[in-house]
Coordinates of C-alpha atoms in Angstrom, one line a residue:
Chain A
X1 CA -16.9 -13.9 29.2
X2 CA -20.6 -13.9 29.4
X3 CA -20.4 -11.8 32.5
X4 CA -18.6 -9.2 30.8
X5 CA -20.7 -9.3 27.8
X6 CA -23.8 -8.6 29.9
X7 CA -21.8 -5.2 31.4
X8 CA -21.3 -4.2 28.2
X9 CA -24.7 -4.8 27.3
X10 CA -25.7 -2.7 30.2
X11 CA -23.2 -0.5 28.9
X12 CA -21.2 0.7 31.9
X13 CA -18.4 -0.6 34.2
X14 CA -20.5 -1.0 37.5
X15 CA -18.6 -3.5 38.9
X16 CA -14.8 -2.6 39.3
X17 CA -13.3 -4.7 42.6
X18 CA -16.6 -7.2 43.1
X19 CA -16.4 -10.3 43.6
X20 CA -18.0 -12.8 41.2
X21 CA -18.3 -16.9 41.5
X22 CA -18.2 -19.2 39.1
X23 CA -19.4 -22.7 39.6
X24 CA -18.7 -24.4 42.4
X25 CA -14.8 -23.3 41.8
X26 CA -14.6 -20.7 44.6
X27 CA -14.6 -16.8 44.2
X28 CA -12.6 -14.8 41.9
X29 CA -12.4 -11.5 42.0
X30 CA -12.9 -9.5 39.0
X31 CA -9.9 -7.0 38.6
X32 CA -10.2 -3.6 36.8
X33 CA -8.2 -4.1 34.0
X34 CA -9.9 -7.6 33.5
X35 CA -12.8 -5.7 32.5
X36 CA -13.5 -4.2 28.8
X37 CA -11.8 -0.7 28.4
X38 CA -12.8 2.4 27.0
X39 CA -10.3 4.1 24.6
X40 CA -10.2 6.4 21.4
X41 CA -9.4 4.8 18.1
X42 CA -9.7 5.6 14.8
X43 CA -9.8 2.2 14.1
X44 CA -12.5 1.2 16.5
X45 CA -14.9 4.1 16.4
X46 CA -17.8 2.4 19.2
X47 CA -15.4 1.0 22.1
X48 CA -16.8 -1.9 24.1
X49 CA -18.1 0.8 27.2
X50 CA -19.3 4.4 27.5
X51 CA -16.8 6.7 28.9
X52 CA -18.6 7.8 31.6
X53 CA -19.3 5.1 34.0
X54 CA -21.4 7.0 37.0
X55 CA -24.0 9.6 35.8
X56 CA -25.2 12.4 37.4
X57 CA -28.9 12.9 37.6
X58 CA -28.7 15.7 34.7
X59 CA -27.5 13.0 32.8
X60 CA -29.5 10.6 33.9
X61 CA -32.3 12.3 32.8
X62 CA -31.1 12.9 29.8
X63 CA -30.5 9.6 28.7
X64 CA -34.4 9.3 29.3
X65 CA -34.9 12.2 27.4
X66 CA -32.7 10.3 24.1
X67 CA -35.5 7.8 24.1
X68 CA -38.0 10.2 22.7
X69 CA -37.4 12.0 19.2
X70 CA -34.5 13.2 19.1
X71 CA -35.4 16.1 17.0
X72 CA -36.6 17.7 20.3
X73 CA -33.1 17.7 21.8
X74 CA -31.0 20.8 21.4
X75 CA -27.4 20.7 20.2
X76 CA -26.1 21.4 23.6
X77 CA -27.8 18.5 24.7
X78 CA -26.4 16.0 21.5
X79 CA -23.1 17.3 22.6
X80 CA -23.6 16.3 26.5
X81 CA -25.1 12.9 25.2
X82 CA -21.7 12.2 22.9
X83 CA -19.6 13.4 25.9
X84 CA -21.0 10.8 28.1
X85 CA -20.4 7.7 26.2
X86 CA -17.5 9.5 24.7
X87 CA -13.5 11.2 25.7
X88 CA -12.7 12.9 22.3
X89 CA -14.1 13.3 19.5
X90 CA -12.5 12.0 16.3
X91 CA -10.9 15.8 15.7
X92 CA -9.6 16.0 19.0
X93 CA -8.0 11.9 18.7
X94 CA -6.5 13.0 15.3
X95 CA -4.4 16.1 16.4
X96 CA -1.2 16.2 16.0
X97 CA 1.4 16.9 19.3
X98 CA 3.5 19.4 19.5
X99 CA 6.7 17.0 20.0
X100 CA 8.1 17.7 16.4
X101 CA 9.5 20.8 18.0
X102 CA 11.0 19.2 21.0
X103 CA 12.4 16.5 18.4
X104 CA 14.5 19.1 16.8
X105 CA 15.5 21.2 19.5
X106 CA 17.1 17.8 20.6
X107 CA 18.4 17.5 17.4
X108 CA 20.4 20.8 17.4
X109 CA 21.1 20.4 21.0
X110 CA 23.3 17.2 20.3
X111 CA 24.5 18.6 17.3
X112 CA 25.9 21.4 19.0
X113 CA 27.1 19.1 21.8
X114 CA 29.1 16.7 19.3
X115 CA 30.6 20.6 17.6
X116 CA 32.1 21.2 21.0
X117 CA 33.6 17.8 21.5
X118 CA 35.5 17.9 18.3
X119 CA 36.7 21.1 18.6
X120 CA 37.7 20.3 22.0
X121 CA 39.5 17.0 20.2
X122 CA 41.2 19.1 17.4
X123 CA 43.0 20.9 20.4
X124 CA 43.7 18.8 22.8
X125 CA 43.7 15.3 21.4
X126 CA 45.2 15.5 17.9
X127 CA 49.1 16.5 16.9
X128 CA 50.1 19.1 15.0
X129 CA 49.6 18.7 11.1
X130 CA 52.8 17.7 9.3
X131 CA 55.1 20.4 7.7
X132 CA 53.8 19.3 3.8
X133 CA 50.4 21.6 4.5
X134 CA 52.2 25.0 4.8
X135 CA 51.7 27.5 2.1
X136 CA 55.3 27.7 1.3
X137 CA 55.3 23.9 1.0
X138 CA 52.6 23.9 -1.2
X139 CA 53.5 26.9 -3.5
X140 CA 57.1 24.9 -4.3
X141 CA 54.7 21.6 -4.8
X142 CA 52.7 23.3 -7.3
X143 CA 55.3 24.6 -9.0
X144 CA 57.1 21.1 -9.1
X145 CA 53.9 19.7 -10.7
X146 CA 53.8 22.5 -13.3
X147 CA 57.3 22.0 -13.8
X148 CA 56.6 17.9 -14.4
X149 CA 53.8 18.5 -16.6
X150 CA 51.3 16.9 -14.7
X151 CA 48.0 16.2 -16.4
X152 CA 49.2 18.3 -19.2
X153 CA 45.9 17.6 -21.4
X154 CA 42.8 18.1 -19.9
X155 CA 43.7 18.0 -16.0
X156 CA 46.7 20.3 -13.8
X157 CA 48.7 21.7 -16.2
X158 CA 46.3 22.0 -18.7
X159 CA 44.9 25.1 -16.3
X160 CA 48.4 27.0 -16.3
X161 CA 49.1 29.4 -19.2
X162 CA 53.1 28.5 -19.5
X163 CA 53.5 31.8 -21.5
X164 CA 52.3 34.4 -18.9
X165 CA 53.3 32.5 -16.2
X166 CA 49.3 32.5 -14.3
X167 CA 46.2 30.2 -14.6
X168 CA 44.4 30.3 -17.5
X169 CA 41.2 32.3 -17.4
Chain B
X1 CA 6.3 -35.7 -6.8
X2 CA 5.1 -38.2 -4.5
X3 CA 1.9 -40.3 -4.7
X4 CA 0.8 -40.4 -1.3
X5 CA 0.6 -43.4 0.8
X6 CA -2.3 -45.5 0.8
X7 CA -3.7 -46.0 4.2
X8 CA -6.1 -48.7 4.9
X9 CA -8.5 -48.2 7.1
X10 CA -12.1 -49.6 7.6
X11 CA -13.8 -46.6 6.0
X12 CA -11.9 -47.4 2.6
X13 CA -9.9 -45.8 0.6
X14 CA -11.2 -42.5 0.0
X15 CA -8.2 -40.4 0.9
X16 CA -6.8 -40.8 -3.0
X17 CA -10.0 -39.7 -4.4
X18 CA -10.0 -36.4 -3.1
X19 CA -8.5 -34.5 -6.2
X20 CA -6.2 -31.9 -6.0
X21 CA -5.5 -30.2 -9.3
X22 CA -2.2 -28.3 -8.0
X23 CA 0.0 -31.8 -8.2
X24 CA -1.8 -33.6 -11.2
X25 CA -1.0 -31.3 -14.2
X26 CA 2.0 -29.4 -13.3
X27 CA 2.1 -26.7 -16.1
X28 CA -1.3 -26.3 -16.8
X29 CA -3.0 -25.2 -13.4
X30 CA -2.2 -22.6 -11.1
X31 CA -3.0 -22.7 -7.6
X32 CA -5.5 -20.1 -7.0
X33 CA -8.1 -20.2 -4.4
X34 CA -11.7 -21.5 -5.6
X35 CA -14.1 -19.5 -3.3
X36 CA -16.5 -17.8 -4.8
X37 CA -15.9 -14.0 -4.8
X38 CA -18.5 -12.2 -3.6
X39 CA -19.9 -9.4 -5.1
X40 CA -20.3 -6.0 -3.6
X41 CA -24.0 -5.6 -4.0
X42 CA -23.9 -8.9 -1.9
X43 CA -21.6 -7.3 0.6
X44 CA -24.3 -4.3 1.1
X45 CA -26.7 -6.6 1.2
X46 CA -25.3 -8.6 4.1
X47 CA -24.2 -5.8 6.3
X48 CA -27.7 -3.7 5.6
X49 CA -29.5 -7.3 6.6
X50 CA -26.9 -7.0 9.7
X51 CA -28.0 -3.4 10.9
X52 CA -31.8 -4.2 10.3
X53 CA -32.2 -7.0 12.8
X54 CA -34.9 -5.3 14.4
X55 CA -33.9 -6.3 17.7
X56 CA -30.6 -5.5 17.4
X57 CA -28.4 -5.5 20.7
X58 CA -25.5 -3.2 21.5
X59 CA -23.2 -4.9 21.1
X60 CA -23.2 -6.3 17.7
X61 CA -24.1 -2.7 16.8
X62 CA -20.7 -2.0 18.1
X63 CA -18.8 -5.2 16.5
X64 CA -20.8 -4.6 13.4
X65 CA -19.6 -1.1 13.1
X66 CA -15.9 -1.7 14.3
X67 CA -15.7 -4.8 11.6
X68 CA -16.9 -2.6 9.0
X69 CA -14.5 0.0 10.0
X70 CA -11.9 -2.1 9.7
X71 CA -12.4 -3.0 5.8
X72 CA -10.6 -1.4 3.1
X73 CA -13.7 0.6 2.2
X74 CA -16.3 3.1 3.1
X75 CA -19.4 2.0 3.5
X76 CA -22.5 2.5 1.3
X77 CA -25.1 5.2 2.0
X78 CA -27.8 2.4 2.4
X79 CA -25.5 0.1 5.1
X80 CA -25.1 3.3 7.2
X81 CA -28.8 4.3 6.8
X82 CA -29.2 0.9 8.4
X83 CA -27.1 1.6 10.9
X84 CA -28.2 5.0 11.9
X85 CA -31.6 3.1 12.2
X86 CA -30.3 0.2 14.5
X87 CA -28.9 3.3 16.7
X88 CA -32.3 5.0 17.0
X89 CA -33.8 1.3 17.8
X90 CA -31.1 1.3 20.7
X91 CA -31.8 4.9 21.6
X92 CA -28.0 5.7 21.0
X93 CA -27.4 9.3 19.3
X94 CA -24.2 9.3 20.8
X95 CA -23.3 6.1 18.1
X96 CA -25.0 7.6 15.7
X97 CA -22.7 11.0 15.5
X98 CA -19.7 8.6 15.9
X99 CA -20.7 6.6 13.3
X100 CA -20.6 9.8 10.7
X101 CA -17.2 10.9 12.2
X102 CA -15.8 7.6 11.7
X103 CA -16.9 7.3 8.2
X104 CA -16.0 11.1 7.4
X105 CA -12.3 9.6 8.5
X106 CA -12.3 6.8 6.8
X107 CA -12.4 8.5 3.9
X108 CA -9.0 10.0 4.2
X109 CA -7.8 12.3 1.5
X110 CA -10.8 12.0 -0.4
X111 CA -12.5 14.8 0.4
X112 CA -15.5 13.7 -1.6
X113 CA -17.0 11.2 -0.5
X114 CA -18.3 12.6 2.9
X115 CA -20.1 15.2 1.7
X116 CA -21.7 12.6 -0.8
X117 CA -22.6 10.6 2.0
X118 CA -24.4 13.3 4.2
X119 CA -26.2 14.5 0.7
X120 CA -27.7 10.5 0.7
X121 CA -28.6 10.3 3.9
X122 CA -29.8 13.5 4.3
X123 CA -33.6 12.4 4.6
X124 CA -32.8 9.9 6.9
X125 CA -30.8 12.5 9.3
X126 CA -33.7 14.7 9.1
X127 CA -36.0 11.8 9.8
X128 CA -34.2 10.6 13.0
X129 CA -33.1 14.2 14.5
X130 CA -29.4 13.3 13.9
X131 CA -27.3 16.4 14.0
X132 CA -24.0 16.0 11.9
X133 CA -20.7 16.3 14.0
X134 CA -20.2 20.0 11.7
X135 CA -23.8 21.1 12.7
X136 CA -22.7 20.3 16.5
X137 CA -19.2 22.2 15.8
X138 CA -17.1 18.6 16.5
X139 CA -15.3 18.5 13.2
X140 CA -13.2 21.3 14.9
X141 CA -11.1 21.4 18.0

């Protein structure tokens, strides 16, 4: 743990594969995801290690240059500093995918998919309907009801006009 | 209830005198924790005595920062003057942008307070050289 502490301190992954003893025990070697990782959170602004592990000599120099007053940098320069020890800014973490749009296109896909099956099912699977659906059925149905006074108050035959022989406007 | 059993032991019996306030009056107590609350000009206090250490390291600029982050709050203008200052101590402007990002999200939909913020520590951004992330154009992709 100490060892990894002081890399952080140093501030960048130098060692990835080395080897590193400990005690008397033997080596061990020192795997890269062992080590501390960089990654973008909102939650944990200042990960444990810059982003960029190896820099180049323009940024090397430019790290020398961040020891002085930084009022003499330009903003190109603040930008290539925050781009070294970090991937995205908090804008760029925060945007939104695009995936909301694949999410419903899925949606309608399966939609559509399950529409075909049951009309598929309605032709091929299921038996005709019985004979009390056909509209001469139904006409001599309703006219039984009328005839029975069904819901004569408020409900079914409350709606026919017995007089004129039609439903009630 | 229960009284607990005595247990004798060389040291005495001290186990019974230990009070505990929850069993004894049954009605009359609640059960709430005695720690002392502390106050939130003693929580700037601590964290601005945090950022000051003048030989601050890295890393518990970085565990200072992510701790704070992780509090239901946004942090004072003094505790991130602080801050700002333990960056330029570390030579870190990098940290120091983040740091005013991260608060500016922390804020969430109160659109206020960042620009409150930046107003405070105005002097001390001039002071230091630290551009904003909206004078560097990073608020926006």
């Amino acid at each position: 743990m100490l060892a990894t502490r002081a890399l952080s301190l140093v501030g960048k992954r130098a060692i990835s594969t080395s080897i590193c003893v400990r005690g008397e025990h033997g080596v061990a070697k020192v795997d890269d995801y062992a080590l501390p990782a960089y990654f973008d959170r909102r939650e944990n602004p200042l990960p444990d290690v810059q982003f960029v592990t190896e820099l180049s000599a323009v940024q090397k120099s430019l790290k020398e240059k961040e020891k002085g007053s930084w009022a003499t940098l330009s903003n190109e320069e603040k930008i290539a500093l925050y781009r070294i020890s970090f991937k995205q800014s908090f804008a760029e973490m925060n945007e939104g995918t695009k995936e909301w749009k694949s999410v419903i296109a899925g949606m309608f896909f399966f939609i559509g998919m399950t529409g075909l099956v049951v009309l598929w099912q309605r032709k091929f699977v299921y038996g005709p309907v019985p004979p009390t659906f056909e509209s001469e059925w139904k006409e001599k149905e309703v006219q039984r009801m009328l005839d029975m006074r069904i819901n004569p108050v408020e409900g079914f035959s409350a709606k026919w006009d017995y007089e004129n022989k039609e439903w009630k406007k | 209830m229960f009284r607990p059993v005595v247990r004798l032991s060389t040291s005495g019996v001290r186990s019974l005198t230990r009070t505990r306030p929850c069993y004894s009056a049954p009605l009359a107590s609640r059960c709430y924790s005695h720690a002392k609350v502390e106050t939130d000009e003693e929580f700037d206090a601590r964290w601005v005595t945090y950022f000051s250490k003048p030989d601050i390291d890295a890393w518990e600029l970085k565990k200072g920062m992510n701790t704070l982050i992780g509090y239901d709050l946004v942090p004072e203008p003094k505790i991130l003057d602080s801050a700002l200052r333990a960056c330029r101590r570390l030579n870190d402007l990098a940290s120091a942008i983040r740091i005013l990002e991260a608060v500016k999200d922390k804020s969430g939909p109160h659109k206020d307070i960042y620009p409150y913020l930046i107003q405070e520590l105005q002097p001390t951004l001039i002071e230091l050289g630290i551009s904003t992330p909206e004078d560097l154009g990073m608020d926006i992709l």
